[in-house]
Coordinates of C-alpha atoms and ligand atoms in Angstrom, one line a residue:
M11 CA -36.3 26.8 -55.3
K12 CA -33.7 29.3 -56.3
K13 CA -31.3 30.5 -53.6
W14 CA -28.1 32.6 -53.8
W15 CA -26.1 29.9 -52.0
K16 CA -27.1 27.3 -54.6
E17 CA -25.5 29.5 -57.3
A18 CA -22.5 30.3 -55.2
V19 CA -18.8 29.4 -55.5
V20 CA -17.3 29.4 -52.0
Y21 CA -13.6 30.1 -51.6
Q22 CA -12.2 28.5 -48.4
I23 CA -9.5 30.5 -46.7
Y24 CA -7.2 28.9 -44.2
T25 CA -6.1 32.2 -42.6
K26 CA -3.1 30.8 -40.9
S27 CA -1.5 29.9 -44.3
F28 CA -3.0 32.5 -46.6
C29 CA -1.0 35.7 -46.2
D30 CA 1.1 37.1 -43.4
S31 CA 0.9 40.9 -43.1
N32 CA 3.3 41.4 -40.2
G33 CA 6.2 38.9 -40.7
D34 CA 5.4 36.7 -37.7
G35 CA 5.1 33.7 -40.0
I36 CA 1.3 33.4 -39.4
G37 CA -1.3 34.4 -41.9
D38 CA -3.8 37.0 -40.6
L39 CA -6.9 39.0 -41.3
R40 CA -4.9 42.0 -42.7
G41 CA -3.2 39.5 -45.0
I42 CA -6.6 38.5 -46.4
M43 CA -7.5 42.2 -46.7
E44 CA -4.3 42.7 -48.9
K45 CA -5.4 39.9 -51.2
L46 CA -9.0 40.9 -51.7
D47 CA -8.3 42.0 -55.3
Y48 CA -6.9 38.6 -56.0
I49 CA -9.9 36.8 -54.4
Q50 CA -12.3 39.0 -56.2
S51 CA -10.5 38.3 -59.5
L52 CA -11.5 34.7 -59.1
G53 CA -15.1 35.6 -59.3
V54 CA -16.1 33.7 -56.1
D55 CA -19.2 34.7 -54.2
V56 CA -18.5 33.6 -50.6
L57 CA -15.4 33.4 -48.4
W58 CA -15.4 30.7 -45.7
L59 CA -12.8 31.3 -43.0
N60 CA -11.5 28.4 -41.0
P61 CA -11.7 29.2 -37.2
I62 CA -10.1 32.5 -36.2
Y63 CA -11.5 32.7 -32.7
R64 CA -9.3 33.0 -29.6
S65 CA -7.6 29.6 -29.3
P66 CA -4.6 27.9 -27.8
D67 CA -4.2 26.5 -31.3
V68 CA -3.9 22.8 -30.5
D69 CA -6.0 21.9 -33.5
N70 CA -5.4 25.0 -35.6
G71 CA -8.2 26.9 -34.1
Y72 CA -10.9 24.2 -33.9
D73 CA -10.2 24.4 -30.1
I74 CA -12.0 27.6 -29.3
A75 CA -11.3 29.4 -26.0
D76 CA -13.6 32.4 -26.7
Y77 CA -16.3 32.3 -29.4
Q78 CA -16.7 36.0 -29.4
D79 CA -13.2 37.2 -29.9
I80 CA -10.5 37.0 -32.7
D81 CA -7.3 35.3 -31.9
P82 CA -4.5 37.9 -31.5
R83 CA -2.4 36.0 -34.0
Y84 CA -5.0 36.8 -36.7
G85 CA -5.9 40.3 -35.6
T86 CA -8.6 42.0 -33.6
L87 CA -12.4 42.2 -33.8
E88 CA -11.9 45.6 -35.4
D89 CA -9.8 44.0 -38.2
F90 CA -12.5 41.4 -38.6
K91 CA -15.3 44.0 -38.9
A92 CA -13.2 45.9 -41.4
L93 CA -12.7 42.7 -43.5
L94 CA -16.4 41.9 -43.4
D95 CA -17.2 45.4 -44.6
A96 CA -14.6 45.2 -47.4
V97 CA -15.9 41.8 -48.5
H98 CA -19.5 43.1 -48.5
S99 CA -18.6 46.2 -50.4
R100 CA -17.1 44.1 -53.1
G101 CA -20.4 42.2 -53.5
M102 CA -19.1 39.1 -51.8
R103 CA -20.2 37.3 -48.6
L104 CA -18.4 35.8 -45.7
I105 CA -19.2 32.7 -43.6
M106 CA -17.5 31.6 -40.4
D107 CA -16.5 28.2 -39.2
M108 CA -18.7 27.3 -36.2
V109 CA -17.5 24.6 -33.8
L110 CA -20.3 23.4 -31.5
N111 CA -19.1 19.9 -30.7
H112 CA -16.3 20.9 -28.3
T113 CA -14.4 23.8 -26.9
S114 CA -10.8 24.2 -25.8
D115 CA -10.1 23.1 -22.3
E116 CA -9.0 26.7 -21.8
H117 CA -12.5 28.0 -22.4
W118 CA -13.8 29.5 -19.2
W119 CA -16.8 27.2 -19.3
F120 CA -14.5 24.2 -18.9
Q121 CA -12.4 25.9 -16.3
E122 CA -15.5 26.3 -14.2
S123 CA -16.8 22.8 -15.1
K124 CA -13.8 21.0 -13.8
K125 CA -13.8 22.9 -10.4
S126 CA -16.4 20.8 -8.7
K127 CA -19.3 18.4 -9.4
D128 CA -21.8 21.0 -8.4
N129 CA -20.4 23.9 -10.3
P130 CA -23.1 25.5 -12.5
Y131 CA -21.0 24.7 -15.6
R132 CA -20.3 21.1 -14.7
D133 CA -23.0 19.9 -17.1
Y134 CA -21.7 22.0 -20.0
Y135 CA -19.4 19.0 -20.6
I136 CA -19.7 15.2 -20.4
W137 CA -18.3 13.9 -17.1
R138 CA -18.5 10.3 -15.9
P139 CA -17.0 8.2 -13.1
G140 CA -14.6 5.4 -14.1
K141 CA -15.7 1.8 -14.5
D142 CA -13.7 -0.8 -12.6
G143 CA -10.8 1.6 -12.3
K144 CA -10.8 2.3 -16.0
E145 CA -12.4 4.7 -18.5
P146 CA -16.2 4.9 -18.7
N147 CA -16.1 3.1 -22.1
N148 CA -13.8 1.8 -24.8
W149 CA -13.9 4.8 -27.1
G150 CA -10.7 5.9 -28.7
N151 CA -10.1 9.5 -29.6
Y152 CA -10.0 10.4 -33.3
F153 CA -6.5 12.0 -33.0
Y154 CA -4.8 8.8 -31.7
E155 CA -3.6 11.0 -28.9
G156 CA -1.8 9.6 -25.9
R157 CA -2.6 5.9 -25.3
G158 CA -5.7 6.5 -27.3
S159 CA -8.7 6.8 -25.0
A160 CA -11.4 9.4 -25.6
W161 CA -11.6 10.0 -21.9
E162 CA -9.3 12.0 -19.7
Y163 CA -9.2 11.6 -15.9
D164 CA -9.3 14.7 -13.8
E165 CA -7.8 14.5 -10.3
A166 CA -9.8 17.4 -8.8
T167 CA -13.1 15.7 -8.9
G168 CA -12.1 12.1 -9.6
E169 CA -14.1 11.8 -12.8
Y170 CA -13.3 11.5 -16.5
Y171 CA -14.4 13.9 -19.3
L172 CA -15.1 12.9 -22.9
H173 CA -13.0 14.2 -25.7
N174 CA -13.6 12.7 -29.1
Y175 CA -10.7 14.7 -30.5
S176 CA -7.8 16.0 -28.4
R177 CA -7.8 15.9 -24.6
K178 CA -7.5 19.7 -24.9
M179 CA -10.9 19.7 -26.7
P180 CA -13.6 18.4 -24.3
D181 CA -17.0 17.5 -25.9
L182 CA -19.9 19.7 -25.0
N183 CA -23.2 18.4 -23.5
W184 CA -26.0 19.4 -25.8
D185 CA -28.6 17.9 -23.5
N186 CA -28.0 21.0 -21.3
P187 CA -30.6 23.7 -22.2
R188 CA -28.4 26.5 -20.8
L189 CA -25.6 25.5 -23.2
K190 CA -28.0 25.7 -26.0
D191 CA -29.2 29.1 -25.0
D192 CA -25.6 30.4 -24.8
M193 CA -24.7 29.0 -28.2
C194 CA -27.8 30.4 -29.9
Q195 CA -27.1 33.8 -28.4
M196 CA -23.4 33.6 -29.6
M197 CA -24.4 32.7 -33.1
R198 CA -26.9 35.5 -33.3
W199 CA -24.2 37.9 -32.2
W200 CA -22.1 37.0 -35.3
L201 CA -25.1 37.1 -37.6
D202 CA -26.2 40.5 -36.2
M203 CA -22.7 41.7 -37.0
G204 CA -23.4 40.8 -40.7
V205 CA -21.8 37.4 -41.1
D206 CA -23.5 35.5 -43.9
G207 CA -23.6 32.0 -42.5
F208 CA -21.7 29.2 -41.0
R209 CA -19.8 26.1 -41.8
M210 CA -20.8 23.8 -38.9
D211 CA -18.0 21.6 -37.8
A212 CA -18.7 18.0 -37.1
I213 CA -22.4 19.0 -36.8
N214 CA -23.9 15.5 -36.9
R215 CA -21.9 14.5 -33.7
L216 CA -23.5 16.9 -31.2
V217 CA -25.9 14.4 -29.7
K218 CA -24.2 11.4 -28.1
P219 CA -25.7 7.9 -27.8
K220 CA -27.9 7.3 -24.7
G221 CA -25.9 5.7 -21.9
L222 CA -22.5 6.1 -23.8
P223 CA -22.2 2.3 -24.6
D224 CA -19.0 0.6 -25.6
S225 CA -18.3 0.4 -29.3
P226 CA -19.0 -3.2 -30.4
N227 CA -16.1 -3.1 -32.8
P228 CA -12.7 -4.7 -32.1
P229 CA -9.9 -2.4 -30.9
T230 CA -8.4 -0.2 -33.6
P231 CA -4.7 -0.5 -34.4
P232 CA -2.4 1.1 -33.4
V233 CA -4.3 2.2 -30.2
G234 CA -5.7 -1.3 -30.2
I235 CA -2.8 -2.4 -28.1
Y236 CA -4.3 -0.4 -25.3
G237 CA -7.8 -1.7 -26.0
Y238 CA -9.4 1.4 -27.5
V239 CA -11.8 1.6 -30.4
V240 CA -11.7 4.6 -32.7
D241 CA -15.3 4.3 -33.9
R242 CA -16.6 7.5 -35.5
T243 CA -20.0 6.1 -35.9
M244 CA -20.7 6.1 -32.2
C245 CA -21.6 9.8 -32.0
A246 CA -22.8 10.2 -35.6
N247 CA -26.5 10.8 -36.5
R248 CA -27.8 9.8 -33.1
P249 CA -31.5 10.1 -32.1
G250 CA -32.2 13.7 -31.2
I251 CA -29.8 15.3 -33.6
H252 CA -32.5 16.3 -36.1
E253 CA -34.7 17.9 -33.4
L254 CA -31.6 19.8 -32.2
L255 CA -30.8 21.2 -35.6
H256 CA -34.4 22.1 -36.3
E257 CA -34.4 24.0 -33.0
L258 CA -31.2 25.8 -34.0
N259 CA -32.8 26.6 -37.3
E260 CA -35.9 28.1 -35.7
R261 CA -34.0 30.0 -33.1
V262 CA -31.1 31.2 -35.2
F263 CA -30.7 30.3 -38.9
S264 CA -34.2 31.0 -40.2
R265 CA -34.1 34.5 -38.9
Y266 CA -31.4 35.6 -41.3
D267 CA -30.7 35.3 -45.0
I268 CA -27.7 33.1 -44.6
M269 CA -26.3 29.8 -45.7
V270 CA -25.5 26.9 -43.4
V271 CA -23.3 24.0 -44.5
G272 CA -22.7 21.1 -42.2
E273 CA -19.6 19.0 -42.0
T274 CA -20.9 15.5 -41.7
G275 CA -18.6 12.5 -41.6
N276 CA -20.4 9.1 -41.6
V277 CA -23.2 10.4 -43.7
D278 CA -24.3 9.0 -47.0
A279 CA -26.9 10.4 -49.3
A280 CA -29.8 8.4 -47.7
I281 CA -28.9 9.8 -44.3
A282 CA -28.1 13.3 -45.6
I283 CA -31.6 13.9 -47.0
D284 CA -33.0 14.2 -43.5
Y285 CA -30.5 17.0 -42.7
V286 CA -30.9 19.0 -45.9
K287 CA -34.4 18.5 -47.3
E288 CA -35.9 22.0 -47.6
E289 CA -39.1 21.3 -45.7
R290 CA -37.3 19.9 -42.7
R291 CA -35.7 23.2 -41.9
E292 CA -32.5 22.1 -40.4
I293 CA -29.4 23.0 -42.5
D294 CA -28.9 23.8 -46.2
M295 CA -26.3 21.3 -47.3
V296 CA -23.6 19.0 -46.0
F297 CA -20.1 18.0 -46.9
H298 CA -19.9 14.2 -47.2
F299 CA -16.6 12.3 -47.0
E300 CA -17.2 9.7 -49.7
I301 CA -14.9 11.2 -52.3
A302 CA -12.5 13.8 -50.8
K303 CA -12.0 12.1 -47.5
N304 CA -12.3 8.5 -48.5
P305 CA -9.1 6.8 -47.2
V306 CA -9.4 4.6 -50.3
L307 CA -8.8 6.3 -53.6
V308 CA -12.2 6.4 -55.5
N309 CA -12.0 5.4 -59.2
A310 CA -14.1 6.9 -62.0
Q311 CA -16.9 4.3 -61.6
Q312 CA -17.1 4.9 -57.9
F313 CA -17.1 8.6 -58.4
K314 CA -20.0 8.3 -60.8
E315 CA -21.9 6.0 -58.5
I316 CA -21.5 8.4 -55.6
Q317 CA -22.6 11.3 -57.6
R318 CA -25.7 9.5 -58.8
R319 CA -26.7 8.7 -55.2
W320 CA -26.1 12.3 -54.1
Y321 CA -28.0 13.8 -57.1
H322 CA -31.0 11.9 -55.7
V323 CA -30.8 14.3 -52.7
V324 CA -31.3 17.2 -55.1
E325 CA -34.2 15.5 -56.8
Q326 CA -35.9 15.2 -53.3
H327 CA -35.5 18.9 -52.7
G328 CA -32.4 18.9 -50.7
W329 CA -29.1 20.5 -51.7
I330 CA -25.6 19.2 -52.0
T331 CA -21.9 20.3 -52.2
Q332 CA -19.1 19.7 -54.6
Y333 CA -15.5 19.7 -53.4
L334 CA -12.4 17.6 -53.8
S335 CA -10.2 19.2 -51.2
N336 CA -10.4 21.2 -48.0
H337 CA -8.1 21.8 -44.9
D338 CA -8.5 18.1 -43.9
T339 CA -7.7 16.3 -47.2
P340 CA -4.7 15.9 -49.5
R341 CA -4.3 18.3 -52.5
Q342 CA -6.7 17.2 -55.1
V343 CA -4.3 17.2 -58.0
S344 CA -2.0 14.9 -56.1
R345 CA -4.8 12.7 -55.0
F346 CA -7.0 12.4 -58.0
G347 CA -5.0 13.8 -60.8
N348 CA -1.3 13.8 -61.8
D349 CA 0.8 16.4 -60.2
G350 CA 3.8 15.8 -62.5
E351 CA 3.5 15.7 -66.3
Y352 CA -0.3 16.5 -66.4
R353 CA -0.5 18.8 -63.5
Y354 CA -2.3 21.5 -65.6
E355 CA -4.6 19.1 -67.5
S356 CA -5.7 17.1 -64.5
A357 CA -6.1 20.1 -62.2
A358 CA -8.3 21.7 -64.8
M359 CA -10.3 18.5 -65.5
L360 CA -11.0 18.1 -61.8
A361 CA -12.1 21.7 -61.6
L362 CA -14.4 21.3 -64.6
L363 CA -15.8 18.2 -63.1
M364 CA -16.7 19.9 -59.8
H365 CA -18.1 23.1 -61.4
T366 CA -20.4 21.2 -63.8
H367 CA -21.9 18.9 -61.2
P368 CA -25.0 19.9 -59.4
G369 CA -24.4 21.5 -56.0
T370 CA -22.6 24.5 -54.4
V371 CA -18.9 24.5 -55.4
Y372 CA -16.1 24.9 -52.8
V373 CA -12.6 25.8 -53.8
Y374 CA -9.9 25.5 -51.2
Q375 CA -7.1 28.1 -51.3
G376 CA -4.3 27.2 -53.7
E377 CA -6.4 24.6 -55.5
E378 CA -6.9 27.2 -58.1
L379 CA -3.1 27.3 -58.6
G380 CA -2.8 23.6 -58.9
M381 CA -0.8 23.4 -55.7
T382 CA 0.3 19.9 -54.8
N383 CA 1.0 17.6 -51.8
V384 CA 4.2 18.2 -49.9
D385 CA 6.8 15.5 -49.1
F386 CA 8.5 16.4 -45.8
P387 CA 11.4 14.2 -44.9
S388 CA 10.8 14.0 -41.2
I389 CA 7.9 13.8 -38.7
E390 CA 9.3 16.9 -37.1
D391 CA 8.2 18.9 -40.2
Y392 CA 4.6 17.8 -39.7
N393 CA 2.3 19.7 -37.5
E394 CA -1.3 18.5 -37.5
K395 CA -2.6 16.4 -34.6
Y396 CA -3.8 13.5 -36.6
T397 CA -0.6 12.7 -38.4
V398 CA 1.6 13.3 -35.4
G399 CA -0.6 11.4 -33.0
K400 CA -1.0 8.4 -35.2
Y401 CA 2.7 8.4 -36.1
H402 CA 3.8 8.2 -32.4
T403 CA 1.2 5.5 -31.5
M404 CA 2.3 3.5 -34.5
V405 CA 6.0 3.7 -33.6
E406 CA 5.1 2.9 -30.0
S407 CA 3.2 -0.2 -31.1
G408 CA 6.3 -1.4 -33.0
V409 CA 5.9 -0.1 -36.5
D410 CA 9.1 1.0 -38.2
P411 CA 9.3 4.9 -38.1
K412 CA 10.0 5.3 -41.8
E413 CA 7.1 3.0 -42.7
A414 CA 4.8 4.8 -40.3
L415 CA 5.7 8.2 -41.9
D416 CA 5.3 6.9 -45.4
S417 CA 1.9 5.4 -44.7
L418 CA 0.7 8.8 -43.3
K419 CA 2.1 11.1 -46.0
M420 CA -0.6 10.9 -48.6
M421 CA -3.5 11.7 -46.3
S422 CA -1.7 14.1 -44.0
R423 CA -3.7 17.3 -43.5
D424 CA -0.5 19.3 -43.6
N425 CA -0.4 18.7 -47.4
V426 CA -3.0 21.4 -47.8
R427 CA -1.9 23.6 -44.9
T428 CA 1.5 24.7 -46.3
P429 CA 1.6 28.4 -47.0
M430 CA -0.1 29.8 -50.1
Q431 CA 2.3 30.2 -52.9
W432 CA 2.0 33.7 -54.1
N433 CA 5.3 34.1 -56.1
D434 CA 8.8 32.8 -56.5
R435 CA 10.4 35.0 -53.9
D436 CA 11.5 34.0 -50.5
Q437 CA 8.9 31.9 -48.6
A438 CA 6.7 32.0 -51.7
G439 CA 5.8 35.6 -50.8
F440 CA 3.7 34.3 -47.9
T441 CA 5.7 36.0 -45.2
T442 CA 8.8 38.0 -44.6
G443 CA 9.5 35.9 -41.5
K444 CA 9.7 32.2 -40.9
P445 CA 6.5 30.5 -41.8
W446 CA 4.7 28.4 -39.1
L447 CA 4.8 25.4 -41.4
R448 CA 7.4 24.9 -44.2
V449 CA 6.6 26.2 -47.6
N450 CA 6.3 23.5 -50.3
P451 CA 9.6 23.6 -52.1
N452 CA 7.9 23.6 -55.5
Y453 CA 6.8 27.2 -55.0
T454 CA 9.5 28.5 -57.4
R455 CA 7.5 26.7 -60.2
I456 CA 4.0 26.7 -58.8
N457 CA 2.7 30.1 -57.7
A458 CA 0.1 32.7 -58.3
A459 CA 2.3 35.2 -60.2
E460 CA 3.5 32.4 -62.5
E461 CA -0.1 31.3 -63.1
E462 CA -1.1 34.8 -64.2
T463 CA 1.1 34.6 -67.3
A464 CA 1.7 30.9 -67.8
E465 CA 0.6 29.4 -71.1
K466 CA -1.2 26.6 -69.4
S467 CA -2.8 28.2 -66.3
V468 CA -4.9 26.4 -63.8
L469 CA -5.8 29.8 -62.4
R470 CA -7.2 31.2 -65.6
F471 CA -9.2 28.0 -66.1
Y472 CA -10.8 28.4 -62.7
R473 CA -11.7 32.0 -63.5
Q474 CA -13.3 30.9 -66.7
L475 CA -15.4 28.2 -65.0
I476 CA -16.4 30.5 -62.2
S477 CA -17.5 33.3 -64.6
M478 CA -19.4 30.8 -66.6
R479 CA -21.4 29.9 -63.5
K480 CA -22.6 33.5 -63.4
A481 CA -23.8 33.4 -67.0
H482 CA -25.3 29.9 -67.1
P483 CA -27.8 28.9 -64.4
I484 CA -27.7 25.5 -65.9
M485 CA -24.5 24.9 -63.9
A486 CA -26.3 25.3 -60.6
Y487 CA -29.8 24.2 -61.5
G488 CA -29.7 21.9 -64.5
T489 CA -30.8 18.3 -64.2
Y490 CA -28.1 15.7 -64.2
R491 CA -27.9 12.5 -66.1
Q492 CA -24.9 10.3 -66.6
I493 CA -24.4 8.4 -69.8
L494 CA -22.1 5.3 -70.0
E495 CA -22.4 4.8 -66.3
D496 CA -20.1 1.7 -66.5
D497 CA -17.3 3.2 -68.5
P498 CA -14.3 2.7 -66.2
E499 CA -12.4 5.9 -67.3
L500 CA -14.7 8.5 -68.8
I501 CA -17.2 10.6 -66.9
I502 CA -19.9 11.8 -69.3
Y503 CA -23.1 13.5 -68.4
L504 CA -25.9 15.7 -69.6
R505 CA -27.2 18.8 -67.8
E506 CA -30.5 20.3 -68.9
W507 CA -32.2 23.5 -67.9
E508 CA -35.0 25.5 -69.5
G509 CA -34.5 24.2 -73.0
E510 CA -30.7 24.3 -72.8
R511 CA -28.7 21.1 -72.9
W512 CA -25.0 20.6 -72.1
L513 CA -22.8 17.6 -72.6
V514 CA -19.8 17.2 -70.4
V515 CA -17.0 14.7 -71.2
C516 CA -14.1 14.1 -68.8
N517 CA -11.3 11.7 -68.9
F518 CA -10.5 10.8 -65.3
Y519 CA -7.2 9.2 -66.3
G520 CA -4.0 9.8 -68.2
N521 CA -4.6 7.6 -71.2
T522 CA -6.1 8.5 -74.6
R523 CA -9.5 7.2 -75.5
R524 CA -11.9 7.3 -78.4
L525 CA -15.0 9.2 -77.8
P526 CA -17.7 6.5 -77.3
E527 CA -20.4 6.2 -79.8
E528 CA -23.2 7.2 -77.4
A529 CA -21.5 10.6 -76.8
A530 CA -20.6 11.0 -80.5
A531 CA -24.2 10.5 -81.3
L532 CA -25.3 13.2 -79.0
L533 CA -22.9 15.6 -80.5
A534 CA -24.1 14.6 -84.0
D535 CA -27.7 15.2 -82.9
G536 CA -26.8 18.7 -81.9
A537 CA -29.9 20.6 -80.7
N538 CA -32.2 18.0 -82.0
A539 CA -31.0 18.5 -85.5
P540 CA -32.7 16.3 -88.0
Q541 CA -31.2 12.9 -87.8
T542 CA -28.9 12.1 -90.7
E543 CA -27.0 8.9 -91.5
A544 CA -24.3 10.2 -89.3
G545 CA -23.3 9.3 -85.8
G546 CA -20.9 6.6 -84.8
K547 CA -17.5 6.2 -86.3
N548 CA -17.4 8.9 -88.9
A549 CA -18.2 11.9 -86.8
P550 CA -20.5 14.2 -88.6
Q551 CA -19.6 17.6 -89.9
T552 CA -22.2 19.6 -87.9
E553 CA -19.6 21.0 -85.5
A554 CA -17.9 22.9 -88.3
G555 CA -20.9 24.9 -89.4
G556 CA -24.5 23.9 -89.1
E557 CA -26.8 26.1 -87.2
N558 CA -27.5 23.3 -84.7
A559 CA -23.9 22.4 -84.3
P560 CA -22.9 21.7 -80.7
E561 CA -20.7 24.5 -79.4
L562 CA -17.6 23.7 -77.5
L563 CA -17.8 26.0 -74.5
L564 CA -14.7 25.0 -72.6
C565 CA -11.8 22.6 -72.9
N566 CA -8.5 22.2 -71.2
Y567 CA -6.7 21.5 -74.4
E568 CA -6.1 24.1 -77.1
T569 CA -6.5 22.5 -80.4
G570 CA -10.0 21.1 -81.0
E571 CA -10.3 17.4 -81.3
R572 CA -13.4 15.5 -81.3
E573 CA -12.9 11.8 -81.7
T574 CA -10.1 11.2 -79.3
I575 CA -10.2 12.2 -75.6
R576 CA -6.7 13.0 -74.5
P577 CA -5.2 12.5 -71.0
Y578 CA -7.3 14.2 -68.4
E579 CA -9.2 16.0 -71.2
A580 CA -12.4 17.7 -70.1
R581 CA -14.9 19.4 -72.4
I582 CA -18.2 21.2 -72.1
Y583 CA -20.5 21.3 -75.1
R584 CA -23.7 23.1 -75.5
L585 CA -25.9 20.9 -77.7
Ligands
GLC613 C1 -13.5 18.9 -38.3 C2 -12.4 19.9 -38.9 C3 -11.1 19.4 -38.5 C4 -11.0 19.4 -37.0 C5 -12.1 18.6 -36.4 C6 -12.2 18.8 -34.9 O1 -13.3 17.7 -38.9 O2 -12.6 20.0 -40.2 O3 -10.1 20.2 -39.0 O4 -9.7 18.8 -36.6 O5 -13.4 18.9 -36.9 O6 -12.8 20.1 -34.7
CA614 CA1 0.9 37.5 -39.1

């Protein structure tokens, strides 16, 4: 079924690092407002804002202290309403990040909850007595914080509370019907204001396993020295989660024309279908971690295998997402491409790959400029919890500090969180003050102003791709079939929709290849042109003139070539 959110390109804004309007070094809502022309010029349909709620900012806003207010660093509720209006009046939409798994320990619910065992808010969180003088189970927190346990002891009542993330982010108890009511009401409040949907943080983790058993796995280094196991499967996809999401759908989502995308670690395509199949009425689509957040670098063949499995979700009437970076991943050009010699070519190839795969496309701020990973010299320059927490535990467990830092650099979430690079002026034009996180020193070369006029411009390439999506429904709705599944370097596939047929050819690597015969033959066939002798080695002449000649719609190299595929070359043909 056609839906506006299936056709959409979503632009993710990490407000804190996007644009600072008042010189305090922190991006803010007025900053976004100032850049709306730029955002609109990309052609994107939806803006997704990372959390901007009132928060002590332990995990860059994912620790919410008040769901119904804007953090003063970012502005006021009035600023937000003004932004929402401005976004709508430009024909775009806006979705919020919704964090339901935990709150900040400074949320008043938790302040009440910890007062006494019979406080009415006690059961909003997950409290347990210790076991043999130790934590209730062996779970480790995902941020490697402290000695590593997912439990924090609280003197006042002599019990522990669960925190899968930071100790300042207690997990909520979704078995509590009053919590559910409060959350539904809160979400409706945003939707009634006109918000167009939610990105649901860690949504498949809301329901915990019955009895909170130990993880059966061995302790996880480096917190293993204290006996804790960082096992993200323990709270993922537990019985009851589908009933809960269906209930949220009935009580909230289905009452509005919105989109809901879930962040779901530990979910593969076979599990995902139960979250996103249309008739199940839970959520619309999920972000899986198999490519962008895979700690092991996926190669071309794995990429293809993963896409084949996920396309199956579409065939079963579910919907999927396409993204290679977000606020939790490295920069995609550094991770999957080449951020040196072939920065333009590989950034453009990766973009083309995403935009021509089935699913809703997500672009993370700066990706459209080909922004790269950062290489900070010292742990002091890093900010985010995961990198810092893991670094300290590693060093404490005996790892050499330099080795520890080097091992964390590639995947550090700070890579993508450095300020947006607007121009080559001081602090990349992000702020007139001192930015909260250091600017990537390559801003003098890589920035939006430069990209506007550069001969090879990642930015212009994104604009082309995004505008093509408006003109060609095949990009959202076309069927998808790979050819040469086992080719270790090239990613080649056909899309088809209402009599139209596209062939996409991408070189995932920096070498030069000959166009394989199977692809050459398809180009020779054109739009079912009568078969001639042609095909194979001597590529036929059809491209030059014949009526049925395949049309090269987009390519990241200027001069047309057919038989060789250059480093990171990517082409779209209409057959
Ligand atoms: C999600 C967010 C991440 C955050 C975590 C805890 O994974 O994307 O940034 O740290 O949830 O809320
Ligand atoms: Ca500011």
